[in-house]
Structures are given as C-alpha cells and as structure tokens.
Amino acid sequence: MISLTHLSPLPVTYILLLLASLRVVYSIWIRNSFHRRPPGPTPIPLLGNVHQLPMDYQERAMQQWGKRFDAVGNLIYARFFRRHTIMINSIEVAQDLLEKRGANYSDRPPFVLHTELMGWKSMLVHMRYGDNFRIARKWAHDAFSNKNALKSYIPLQHKETYTLLAGLVDSPQDMVAHFARFTAATITEITYGHAVTGNNDPYIHLADEAAGATVEAGSPASMLVDFIPILKYYPTWLPGAGWKLKAYAVRDLAKQMVDYPYNMVKSQMAAGVAQPSLVSKVIEQISAQKGSLTPEDEQLLKSTAGTLYGAGVETTQNVFTAFVLAMVRYPHVFQKAREEVDRVVGVDRLPDFGDRESLPYLECVIKETMRWHVPTPLGILGIPHYTMKDDVYNGWVIPARSLVITNIWAIANNPTDFTEPEEFRPERWEAMGKEKSERLDPRNYVFGFGRRLCPARDFADKNSFLVLANMIATLNIKRALDDHGREIVPEHSYKSGFVHSALSHIHPFKCDIKPRSAQAARLIAQLVASS
C-alpha cells in the first residue's frame, strides 16, 4: 500500500493543491446552486421566510409570492427555518415534477407532530415512500379503483343517496351532518363491511373524535416541532407543553380508531358472519400466503383502512356543502341544471349513472364546484411531497429533502385560465375547447398527483355525480329569508389558518331546502323503504 510518507514533497504539494482546488470548485458550485434555486422571498438567518407567511390563507400568500418574484409565478422557493420549500402554482409544473418525475417526488416529509407524537406514521397519507406504501396503496386501489369493485358498490351508493335525501327532507338544518354520514357510511361498509345505521354509530363517533382532535392539535408543518425536531423531547410538565399533551391525546384516539373496527372484523370472521370488505379480503389473502398475519401486517392493514375513512369523509363533505352554497348564491345555475335533469330523466324516477353522458351541463356544474371551492387548498390534507434527491427543472435547482407544496387553490384560481375565478360559472367549461377543458379539469388536481393520487378518486367522483344529480332532481335549494322577508345571500368564506389549512371548511350559512313536490317526497320515501 502506498502512503503519503513514501511520496516526495513535490507530489504531496500537487495533491494538496488539487484538494484545495476541488474545495474551491465545490464551494463555487454550492454558491451557484443556491443562486440557481427558484425565485422567492429573501430569507433571514434562523427563521428563513417563516415570518413572512401569514397565519391565514397561506395559499393566497403563496400565489402572491409567485406573481411578485417570478414572471410566470409557477415555481417559488422559500426556506422555513432550515427546511427547503418548493411551492408550485401551476398544474403543468405539478404534473412535470410530481407525475413525470414521481420516483423523486413521492416521499413524505418526516413531520414529527403527526407521525411520531400523534401516531399517524403508518397512515397511507403520511407514510414514507417505499415497500409498505406500495402494498398499502395496492390494497386501497383494489378496493376503490377496480372497475368490478366500483360496479359492485352501485346498490350501496343508491341506498345511501336515498338515505341522504330523506335526511335533508326531514332535517335540512343538519345538512353538513347528513353529508358526512353519507360518505362515512359508504366508506365504512366497503372498508369494514359495517353498515352505519345512524349518526350515533360508535365507530363514526370515534373516528370523528380522532379527526377533530387532530385538526385542533395542529396540521402538518403548523408547529415548531416539525422544523425543530429536538422539541419532541420537551417535558410535558413544563409550561407551554399543551401542544404535546394534545398530540398524546390524539395518539390514544388514533389507536382506538384503527383498532376498534379491525378487531370487529376479526371477531366476525372468526364467528363466520363477516361481510365482504377490504379488511376481510386482505386478511384472507395474507393468511392464505403466510398462514397468519404478522404484527407488522396487522398494523399496516389497520392504518390503511383508517386512512380511507379519515381522508374521504371531510373532503367529500366539503364538495357537497360547496355545491349547496353555490346553488344558493347562483340560483340561475340551479334552475338551468334542474331543467336539464328534468328533460333527460323526467320526474317519475331519479337520475342514475347511465344518465351521466346525457347531462353535460351538470358535468360542468360538478367541475365548477370542485374548482370554485377546492376541498384542500394546499394538496391532499395539506401534506407536502418530499424530494429524495437533488433535481434540476428549467434550470432551477431543487434540493434534496425539500418540502414540495402544490397550491391547488392557486391552480383553480389562475385568472389566466379562469376569467373572474371567484365567480361560480359552469358555462366557462362549455366555452372551452375539449383539450383545454380536459387539461384544466379540477379532477386532475384536487385528488393529488402521481403516486400520491387519491386511490378513491373514481369512487368519490361517482358519488359526487349521483348525490348532486339526485339533489337537483328532488329538492328545492333556495336562499333563506331574514326577519323582514329579504333574501340572505351567504358569503363564500371558509376557515383558514395553520390549524385549519389542510381542509377549507365552509363557514356555516343559512339556506332553505325542501322537497320540490309531494311526488318527490313520496318517491324518496319509497326508495328508502325498498333499498
């Protein structure tokens, strides 16, 4: 072996000069790489840009950063404490990076609050990219995207749609609860084979409690511990530890939420009375292959099943609520959609999936509902993608381990693509050419991108069509009147802020929902009784 002690001084000098030169070149490369990052606000030491991000409506601030720092506004760089953060305001850039380069952009950041302290680490939406993610995603895809599976759910969708309509007739003031129950009932029956008979169902209550506690404890990247991980060791007995106590409370609820229905299915399988479901099917498959499930298999299956409920209920509820708000604010749209449904379907039956191609204006209404009020302004449940290695896009350097935030709200409110985006205008889709309409279809971005695309997208889309079509066919949705008999025009507003940034919950509003006729009320009652 050759050592430096056996070399003459001259070669040693050359080697040292070479190493020094390489260090200079590397330093220049690093410095140039920094300047080649996408444009964005100027950071300050320690904080980076976190002090420039407002507490409310971060999606709007990110859009403004795009307009201010980039002529195109599609790709922005910021640093929150020490975390590199890439913000995407364009559907084309999102597709280029998150879909075409999905192998590098499909990971999730190691957010301490949700994954370690709250115990959501194994949930599909939080799961790091790897073998477990691929397995869990396949289970979810087989249950919610397979064509044969989707076809088998049609009777369930009919039954729950009619139950929803009956609920809106009986207690329209509980509209949001009826919407939540609809999605909870369909997902729970598919996932666990459990039929929900009312809003007091124990699993629904437990899942809602866990979801509510999670939101109140903080959304991803909303707490300092996600940027300064050492804070996870902060003692709970010290002042200011309330955030950690809340996280521990969520962890207990999260465990109950995934354990309770899973153990229910196992008990029913042992007794031979289990209904077909995602959980029972996977248990049978793994048992046939291995003989039994390992603790790791069980945890992965529990968490995957729990994810489908948590991710599906509130987003779908948001879409239905936004539709009602739009119909109240824009009654001429409701009337036009009603005329189309009556012309195609008549009044002696209710709309079904076979009618969809004959209802083009309703299709525009569905698209506009999802665009006008995106359920998750900053991507699926507000959880960023995470780069696995350095990348270069259009000359810009995107560092490894960067948070990648897709600004869904900015995409849906791009004035270049949508004139007066704040207005609810289904006709804009009729005026677009086919290619542009397909490119800007909100269903191409509200469900996420690439390998993180929501596996229940097709199922959710079918639910939206069936529910909205049936509401139009059977109900009158009007503005409420104040004490002086004047119409109340509700605002289009929603909760925001670091805690509520994941989901854009519409603020409560008043409206008037009644059956359109006695015949419609009788038809709903008959269908509920027979389903």
Coordinates of C-alpha atoms in Angstrom, one line a residue:
M1 CA 0.0 0.0 0.0
I2 CA 1.3 3.5 -0.9
S3 CA 1.2 6.1 1.8
L4 CA 1.9 9.9 1.6
T5 CA 5.1 9.4 3.7
H6 CA 6.7 7.5 0.9
L7 CA 6.0 10.3 -1.7
S8 CA 8.4 13.0 -2.5
P9 CA 7.4 16.6 -1.4
L10 CA 6.5 17.6 -4.9
P11 CA 3.7 15.1 -5.5
V12 CA 2.4 15.8 -2.0
T13 CA 2.2 19.5 -2.9
Y14 CA 0.4 18.7 -6.1
I15 CA -2.1 16.6 -4.2
L16 CA -2.8 19.3 -1.6
L17 CA -3.2 21.9 -4.4
L18 CA -5.6 19.6 -6.1
L19 CA -7.7 19.1 -3.0
A20 CA -7.7 22.9 -2.4
S21 CA -8.8 23.5 -5.9
L22 CA -11.6 20.9 -5.6
R23 CA -12.8 22.6 -2.4
V24 CA -12.9 26.0 -4.2
V25 CA -14.8 24.5 -7.2
Y26 CA -17.2 22.7 -4.8
S27 CA -17.8 26.0 -2.9
I28 CA -18.4 27.8 -6.1
W29 CA -20.8 25.1 -7.3
I30 CA -22.7 25.3 -4.0
R31 CA -22.9 29.1 -4.2
N32 CA -24.1 29.0 -7.8
S33 CA -26.6 26.2 -6.9
F34 CA -28.1 28.5 -4.3
H35 CA -28.5 31.3 -6.8
R36 CA -30.0 28.8 -9.2
R37 CA -32.8 27.9 -6.9
P38 CA -36.3 29.1 -8.0
P39 CA -37.1 32.7 -7.1
G40 CA -38.8 33.6 -3.9
P41 CA -38.8 36.0 -0.9
T42 CA -35.4 36.8 0.7
P43 CA -34.8 34.7 3.9
I44 CA -33.3 36.0 7.1
P45 CA -31.0 34.0 9.4
L46 CA -32.6 31.3 11.5
L47 CA -36.2 32.0 10.6
G48 CA -35.8 31.8 6.8
N49 CA -39.1 33.0 5.4
V50 CA -41.4 31.7 8.1
H51 CA -42.1 35.2 9.5
Q52 CA -43.4 36.2 6.0
L53 CA -46.0 33.5 5.8
P54 CA -49.3 34.8 7.2
M55 CA -51.4 32.9 9.8
D56 CA -54.4 32.8 7.5
Y57 CA -54.9 31.8 3.9
Q58 CA -51.4 30.7 3.2
E59 CA -52.4 29.5 -0.3
R60 CA -53.2 33.1 -1.3
A61 CA -49.8 34.4 0.0
M62 CA -48.0 31.7 -2.0
Q63 CA -49.9 32.8 -5.1
Q64 CA -48.9 36.4 -4.5
W65 CA -45.2 35.3 -4.0
G66 CA -45.4 33.7 -7.4
K67 CA -46.7 36.9 -9.0
R68 CA -44.1 39.0 -7.2
F69 CA -40.9 37.0 -7.6
D70 CA -41.4 35.1 -10.8
A71 CA -42.7 36.5 -14.1
V72 CA -44.6 33.2 -14.7
G73 CA -45.3 32.6 -11.0
N74 CA -45.3 28.8 -11.3
L75 CA -42.4 27.8 -9.1
I76 CA -41.3 29.5 -5.9
Y77 CA -38.6 28.8 -3.3
A78 CA -38.7 29.6 0.4
R79 CA -36.9 28.4 3.5
F80 CA -38.9 27.8 6.7
F81 CA -36.3 27.7 9.4
R82 CA -33.8 25.2 7.8
R83 CA -36.3 23.4 5.5
H84 CA -36.1 24.0 1.8
T85 CA -39.6 24.5 0.5
I86 CA -40.8 24.5 -3.1
M87 CA -44.2 25.9 -3.9
I88 CA -46.0 25.0 -7.2
N89 CA -48.7 27.3 -8.5
S90 CA -49.2 25.6 -11.9
I91 CA -50.8 22.3 -12.9
E92 CA -48.2 21.9 -15.7
V93 CA -45.3 22.2 -13.3
A94 CA -47.1 19.9 -10.8
Q95 CA -47.5 17.2 -13.5
D96 CA -44.0 17.6 -14.7
L97 CA -42.5 17.1 -11.3
L98 CA -44.9 15.0 -9.3
E99 CA -46.1 12.7 -12.1
K100 CA -43.4 12.5 -14.8
R101 CA -40.6 12.5 -12.1
G102 CA -42.7 10.8 -9.5
A103 CA -39.8 8.5 -8.4
N104 CA -38.1 11.5 -6.8
Y105 CA -41.2 13.4 -5.6
S106 CA -43.4 10.7 -4.0
D107 CA -41.9 10.7 -0.5
R108 CA -43.4 12.4 2.6
P109 CA -41.5 14.6 5.0
P110 CA -40.7 13.3 8.5
F111 CA -43.2 15.5 10.3
V112 CA -42.7 14.8 14.0
L113 CA -46.0 16.1 15.2
H114 CA -48.2 13.8 13.2
T115 CA -46.0 10.8 12.6
E116 CA -44.3 10.4 15.9
L117 CA -46.2 12.2 18.6
M118 CA -49.8 11.7 17.2
G119 CA -49.1 8.2 16.0
W120 CA -50.3 8.6 12.3
K121 CA -46.9 7.3 11.0
S122 CA -48.4 4.3 9.3
M123 CA -51.3 6.1 7.8
L124 CA -51.2 6.0 4.0
V125 CA -51.3 9.8 3.5
H126 CA -48.3 10.2 5.9
M127 CA -46.4 7.1 5.0
R128 CA -42.8 7.4 3.6
Y129 CA -42.4 6.1 0.1
G130 CA -41.3 2.5 0.0
D131 CA -42.5 -1.1 0.0
N132 CA -45.1 -0.6 2.7
F133 CA -46.5 2.4 0.8
R134 CA -46.8 0.4 -2.4
I135 CA -48.5 -2.5 -0.6
A136 CA -51.0 -0.3 1.2
R137 CA -51.7 1.7 -2.0
K138 CA -52.5 -1.5 -3.9
W139 CA -54.9 -2.6 -1.2
A140 CA -56.7 0.8 -1.4
H141 CA -56.6 0.8 -5.2
D142 CA -58.1 -2.7 -5.5
A143 CA -60.9 -1.7 -3.2
F144 CA -61.8 1.8 -4.7
S145 CA -60.5 1.9 -8.2
N146 CA -61.0 -1.6 -9.6
K147 CA -63.8 -1.5 -12.2
N148 CA -65.5 -4.6 -11.0
A149 CA -65.3 -3.4 -7.4
L150 CA -66.8 0.0 -8.4
K151 CA -69.7 -1.7 -10.2
S152 CA -70.4 -3.8 -7.1
Y153 CA -70.9 -0.7 -5.0
I154 CA -73.7 0.8 -7.0
P155 CA -76.5 -0.6 -4.8
L156 CA -74.7 0.8 -1.7
Q157 CA -74.4 4.2 -3.4
H158 CA -78.1 4.2 -4.3
K159 CA -79.1 3.2 -0.8
E160 CA -77.0 5.9 0.9
T161 CA -78.0 8.6 -1.6
Y162 CA -81.7 7.9 -0.9
T163 CA -81.0 8.0 2.9
L164 CA -79.2 11.3 2.4
L165 CA -82.1 12.8 0.5
A166 CA -84.5 11.6 3.2
G167 CA -82.3 13.2 5.9
L168 CA -82.3 16.5 4.0
V169 CA -86.1 16.4 3.8
D170 CA -86.6 15.6 7.5
S171 CA -83.9 17.9 9.0
P172 CA -82.3 20.2 6.4
Q173 CA -80.7 22.2 9.2
D174 CA -78.4 19.2 9.7
M175 CA -77.2 19.3 6.1
V176 CA -73.5 19.0 6.9
A177 CA -74.1 16.1 9.2
H178 CA -76.1 14.3 6.5
F179 CA -73.3 14.8 4.0
A180 CA -70.7 13.5 6.5
R181 CA -72.9 10.5 7.3
F182 CA -73.3 9.6 3.6
T183 CA -69.5 9.3 3.0
A184 CA -68.9 7.7 6.3
A185 CA -71.5 5.0 5.6
T186 CA -70.2 4.2 2.1
I187 CA -66.5 4.0 3.1
T188 CA -67.1 2.1 6.3
E189 CA -69.2 -0.6 4.6
I190 CA -66.6 -1.0 1.8
T191 CA -63.6 -1.0 4.2
Y192 CA -65.0 -3.0 7.1
G193 CA -68.3 -4.5 5.9
H194 CA -70.0 -2.4 8.7
A195 CA -73.4 -0.9 7.9
V196 CA -73.9 2.5 9.5
T197 CA -77.5 2.8 10.8
G198 CA -77.3 6.4 12.2
N199 CA -75.2 9.3 13.2
N200 CA -74.6 7.8 16.6
D201 CA -72.7 4.8 15.2
P202 CA -69.8 4.1 17.7
Y203 CA -67.1 3.9 15.0
I204 CA -68.2 7.1 13.3
H205 CA -68.2 8.8 16.7
L206 CA -64.7 7.6 17.4
A207 CA -63.3 8.5 14.0
D208 CA -64.9 11.9 14.1
E209 CA -63.4 12.5 17.6
A210 CA -60.0 11.5 16.4
A211 CA -60.2 13.7 13.3
G212 CA -61.4 16.7 15.3
A213 CA -58.7 16.3 17.9
T214 CA -56.1 16.0 15.1
V215 CA -57.2 19.2 13.5
E216 CA -57.2 21.1 16.8
A217 CA -53.7 19.8 17.7
G218 CA -52.2 21.2 14.5
S219 CA -51.9 20.4 10.8
P220 CA -48.7 19.3 9.1
A221 CA -45.9 21.9 9.3
S222 CA -48.0 24.1 11.6
M223 CA -45.9 23.6 14.8
L224 CA -42.3 24.3 15.6
V225 CA -41.5 20.7 16.4
D226 CA -41.8 19.9 12.7
F227 CA -39.0 22.3 12.0
I228 CA -37.0 21.9 15.2
P229 CA -37.4 18.1 15.9
I230 CA -35.5 18.2 19.2
L231 CA -38.6 19.9 20.7
K232 CA -40.3 16.5 20.7
Y233 CA -38.3 15.9 23.9
Y234 CA -39.8 18.9 25.6
P235 CA -41.1 17.8 29.1
T236 CA -44.8 17.7 29.4
W237 CA -44.6 19.1 32.9
L238 CA -43.1 22.4 31.8
P239 CA -45.2 25.4 30.9
G240 CA -46.1 25.7 27.3
A241 CA -46.3 21.9 26.8
G242 CA -50.0 22.0 25.9
W243 CA -49.3 21.2 22.3
K244 CA -47.6 18.0 23.3
L245 CA -50.3 16.9 25.6
K246 CA -52.8 17.4 22.8
A247 CA -50.7 15.3 20.5
Y248 CA -50.6 12.5 23.0
A249 CA -54.4 12.6 23.4
V250 CA -54.7 12.2 19.6
R251 CA -52.3 9.2 19.7
D252 CA -54.7 7.4 22.1
L253 CA -57.7 8.2 19.9
A254 CA -55.9 7.2 16.7
K255 CA -55.1 3.8 18.2
Q256 CA -58.7 3.3 19.2
M257 CA -59.9 4.4 15.8
V258 CA -57.9 1.8 13.9
D259 CA -58.1 -1.0 16.4
Y260 CA -61.8 -1.0 17.1
P261 CA -63.2 -1.7 13.6
Y262 CA -60.3 -4.0 12.7
N263 CA -60.9 -6.2 15.8
M264 CA -64.6 -6.1 15.0
V265 CA -63.9 -7.6 11.5
K266 CA -61.6 -10.3 13.0
S267 CA -64.2 -11.3 15.5
Q268 CA -66.9 -11.5 12.8
M269 CA -64.6 -13.6 10.6
A270 CA -63.9 -16.0 13.5
A271 CA -67.7 -16.3 14.0
G272 CA -68.3 -16.8 10.3
V273 CA -70.6 -13.8 10.0
A274 CA -68.2 -11.1 8.5
Q275 CA -69.5 -9.2 5.4
P276 CA -67.1 -8.9 2.4
S277 CA -64.8 -5.9 2.9
L278 CA -61.3 -4.6 2.2
V279 CA -60.1 -5.7 5.6
S280 CA -61.6 -9.2 5.5
K281 CA -60.3 -9.7 1.9
V282 CA -56.7 -8.7 2.8
I283 CA -56.7 -10.9 5.9
E284 CA -57.8 -13.9 3.8
Q285 CA -55.2 -13.2 1.2
I286 CA -52.3 -12.8 3.7
S287 CA -53.5 -15.8 5.7
A288 CA -53.5 -17.9 2.6
Q289 CA -50.0 -16.9 1.7
K290 CA -48.3 -16.9 5.2
G291 CA -50.7 -18.8 7.4
S292 CA -51.3 -15.8 9.6
L293 CA -50.7 -12.0 9.8
T294 CA -47.6 -10.7 11.5
P295 CA -48.0 -7.7 13.9
E296 CA -46.4 -5.6 11.1
D297 CA -49.1 -6.8 8.6
E298 CA -51.9 -6.0 11.0
Q299 CA -50.6 -2.5 11.8
L300 CA -50.2 -1.7 8.1
L301 CA -53.8 -3.0 7.3
K302 CA -55.3 -1.2 10.3
S303 CA -53.7 2.1 9.3
T304 CA -54.6 1.8 5.6
A305 CA -58.2 1.2 6.4
G306 CA -58.2 4.1 8.9
T307 CA -56.7 6.4 6.2
L308 CA -59.6 5.8 3.8
Y309 CA -62.1 7.0 6.3
G310 CA -60.1 9.9 7.5
A311 CA -59.1 11.2 4.1
G312 CA -62.5 10.6 2.4
V313 CA -65.2 11.9 4.7
E314 CA -64.4 15.6 5.2
T315 CA -63.2 16.2 1.6
T316 CA -66.4 14.8 0.1
Q317 CA -68.5 16.6 2.7
N318 CA -66.7 19.8 1.6
V319 CA -67.7 19.3 -2.1
F320 CA -71.4 18.7 -1.2
T321 CA -71.5 21.7 1.0
A322 CA -69.8 23.9 -1.6
F323 CA -72.4 22.8 -4.2
V324 CA -75.3 23.9 -1.9
L325 CA -73.6 27.2 -1.3
A326 CA -73.1 27.8 -5.0
M327 CA -76.8 26.9 -5.8
V328 CA -77.9 29.4 -3.1
R329 CA -75.6 32.1 -4.4
Y330 CA -76.3 31.5 -8.1
P331 CA -80.0 30.3 -8.4
H332 CA -80.0 30.6 -12.2
V333 CA -77.4 27.8 -12.3
F334 CA -79.6 25.6 -10.2
Q335 CA -82.6 26.3 -12.4
K336 CA -80.6 25.5 -15.6
A337 CA -79.3 22.2 -14.1
R338 CA -82.9 21.3 -13.0
E339 CA -84.2 21.9 -16.5
E340 CA -81.6 19.6 -18.0
V341 CA -82.2 16.8 -15.4
D342 CA -86.0 17.1 -16.0
R343 CA -85.5 16.9 -19.7
V344 CA -83.3 13.8 -19.6
V345 CA -84.7 11.9 -16.6
G346 CA -88.2 13.2 -16.2
V347 CA -90.0 13.3 -12.8
D348 CA -91.1 9.7 -12.4
R349 CA -87.6 8.3 -11.5
L350 CA -84.3 9.6 -10.2
P351 CA -81.0 10.1 -12.1
D352 CA -78.6 7.2 -12.3
F353 CA -75.1 6.6 -13.6
G354 CA -76.5 5.7 -17.1
D355 CA -77.8 9.3 -17.4
R356 CA -74.4 11.0 -16.9
E357 CA -73.3 11.3 -20.5
S358 CA -76.7 13.0 -21.3
L359 CA -76.2 15.7 -18.6
P360 CA -73.4 17.8 -19.9
Y361 CA -74.4 21.0 -18.0
L362 CA -74.5 19.1 -14.8
E363 CA -71.0 17.8 -15.6
C364 CA -69.9 21.5 -15.9
V365 CA -71.5 22.2 -12.5
I366 CA -69.6 19.4 -10.9
K367 CA -66.3 20.7 -12.4
E368 CA -67.0 24.2 -11.3
T369 CA -68.0 23.2 -7.8
M370 CA -64.6 21.5 -7.3
R371 CA -62.7 24.4 -8.9
W372 CA -64.7 27.2 -7.1
H373 CA -64.1 25.7 -3.7
V374 CA -61.2 23.2 -3.7
P375 CA -61.6 20.9 -0.7
T376 CA -57.8 21.0 0.2
P377 CA -56.1 24.3 -0.8
L378 CA -52.6 23.0 -0.4
G379 CA -52.8 19.5 -1.6
I380 CA -54.3 16.3 -0.1
L381 CA -54.8 17.0 3.6
G382 CA -52.2 19.7 3.4
I383 CA -49.3 17.2 3.4
P384 CA -46.4 18.2 1.2
H385 CA -44.4 15.9 -1.1
Y386 CA -40.7 15.4 -0.3
T387 CA -37.8 15.2 -2.7
M388 CA -35.5 12.3 -2.3
K389 CA -32.5 13.7 -4.3
D390 CA -31.4 16.9 -6.0
D391 CA -33.2 17.8 -9.2
V392 CA -33.0 20.5 -11.9
Y393 CA -36.1 21.8 -13.6
N394 CA -36.0 24.5 -16.2
G395 CA -32.6 25.5 -15.0
W396 CA -33.6 25.8 -11.4
V397 CA -32.0 23.6 -8.7
I398 CA -34.5 21.8 -6.4
P399 CA -32.5 20.5 -3.4
A400 CA -32.9 17.0 -1.9
R401 CA -35.1 16.8 1.2
S402 CA -37.3 19.8 0.1
L403 CA -40.9 20.2 1.0
V404 CA -42.9 20.4 -2.2
I405 CA -46.3 22.1 -1.7
T406 CA -48.8 22.0 -4.5
N407 CA -51.0 25.2 -4.3
I408 CA -54.3 23.7 -5.5
W409 CA -56.1 26.9 -4.7
A410 CA -53.8 28.9 -7.0
I411 CA -54.2 26.4 -9.8
A412 CA -58.0 26.6 -9.5
N413 CA -57.9 30.4 -9.3
N414 CA -55.5 31.2 -12.0
P415 CA -57.0 34.3 -13.8
T416 CA -55.1 33.3 -17.0
D417 CA -57.1 30.1 -17.2
F418 CA -60.3 31.2 -15.5
T419 CA -61.7 34.7 -16.0
E420 CA -63.1 36.1 -12.7
P421 CA -62.2 32.9 -10.9
E422 CA -64.0 34.0 -7.7
E423 CA -67.3 33.6 -9.7
F424 CA -69.2 30.3 -9.9
R425 CA -69.7 30.0 -13.7
P426 CA -70.3 26.5 -15.1
E427 CA -70.6 28.0 -18.6
R428 CA -66.9 28.6 -18.7
W429 CA -66.4 24.8 -19.2
E430 CA -68.9 24.9 -22.1
A431 CA -66.9 27.7 -23.8
M432 CA -63.6 25.9 -23.5
G433 CA -62.2 23.6 -26.2
K434 CA -62.1 19.9 -25.4
E435 CA -58.3 19.9 -25.0
K436 CA -58.3 22.8 -22.6
S437 CA -61.3 21.6 -20.7
E438 CA -59.6 18.2 -20.1
R439 CA -56.3 19.8 -19.1
L440 CA -57.9 22.1 -16.5
D441 CA -60.5 19.6 -15.2
P442 CA -60.3 20.0 -11.4
R443 CA -60.4 16.2 -11.0
N444 CA -56.9 16.3 -12.4
Y445 CA -55.5 18.1 -9.4
V446 CA -57.9 18.2 -6.4
F447 CA -57.2 14.5 -5.8
G448 CA -53.4 14.9 -5.8
F449 CA -50.7 13.9 -8.3
G450 CA -48.6 10.9 -9.3
R451 CA -48.0 8.1 -6.9
R452 CA -49.8 10.1 -4.2
L453 CA -53.0 10.3 -6.2
C454 CA -56.0 9.5 -4.0
P455 CA -56.9 5.9 -4.7
A456 CA -60.6 6.6 -4.1
R457 CA -60.8 9.3 -6.8
D458 CA -63.1 7.4 -9.2
F459 CA -65.4 6.3 -6.3
A460 CA -65.6 9.9 -5.0
D461 CA -66.3 11.3 -8.5
K462 CA -69.2 8.8 -8.9
N463 CA -70.6 9.7 -5.5
S464 CA -70.5 13.4 -6.4
F465 CA -72.4 12.8 -9.6
L466 CA -75.1 10.7 -8.0
V467 CA -75.7 12.9 -5.0
L468 CA -75.7 16.2 -6.8
A469 CA -77.9 14.9 -9.6
N470 CA -80.4 13.5 -7.1
M471 CA -80.5 16.7 -5.0
I472 CA -81.2 18.7 -8.2
A473 CA -84.0 16.3 -9.2
T474 CA -85.8 16.1 -5.8
L475 CA -85.1 19.3 -3.8
N476 CA -85.6 23.0 -4.0
I477 CA -82.4 24.7 -2.8
K478 CA -83.1 28.4 -2.2
R479 CA -82.0 31.4 -0.2
A480 CA -83.2 31.7 3.3
L481 CA -85.2 34.8 4.3
D482 CA -84.4 37.2 7.2
D483 CA -86.9 38.5 9.7
H484 CA -88.0 41.1 7.2
G485 CA -88.6 38.7 4.4
R486 CA -85.5 39.6 2.5
E487 CA -83.3 37.0 0.9
I488 CA -80.0 36.2 2.6
V489 CA -77.1 35.9 0.2
P490 CA -74.4 33.9 2.1
E491 CA -70.7 34.7 1.6
H492 CA -68.3 32.2 0.1
S493 CA -65.9 32.0 3.0
Y494 CA -64.0 29.2 4.8
K495 CA -61.9 28.5 7.9
S496 CA -58.2 29.0 7.4
G497 CA -55.0 29.4 9.4
F498 CA -52.2 27.0 10.3
V499 CA -54.5 24.7 12.2
H500 CA -57.2 24.6 9.6
S501 CA -55.0 24.8 6.5
A502 CA -55.5 21.2 5.4
L503 CA -59.2 21.5 4.7
S504 CA -61.2 24.5 3.6
H505 CA -64.3 24.1 5.7
I506 CA -67.0 26.5 4.5
H507 CA -68.4 28.7 7.3
P508 CA -71.9 27.9 8.3
F509 CA -74.6 29.6 6.2
K510 CA -78.4 29.7 6.1
C511 CA -80.4 28.2 3.2
D512 CA -83.8 26.8 2.5
I513 CA -84.0 23.2 1.5
K514 CA -87.4 21.5 0.8
P515 CA -88.7 18.7 -1.4
R516 CA -89.6 20.1 -4.8
S517 CA -93.0 18.5 -4.7
A518 CA -95.1 16.0 -2.7
Q519 CA -94.4 13.5 -5.5
A520 CA -90.7 13.9 -5.0
A521 CA -91.0 13.3 -1.2
R522 CA -93.1 10.2 -1.8
L523 CA -90.5 8.9 -4.3
I524 CA -87.7 9.4 -1.8
A525 CA -89.6 7.6 0.9
Q526 CA -90.4 4.7 -1.4
L527 CA -86.8 4.3 -2.5
V528 CA -85.5 4.4 1.1
A529 CA -88.0 1.7 2.1
S530 CA -87.1 -0.6 -0.8
S531 CA -83.3 -0.2 -0.6

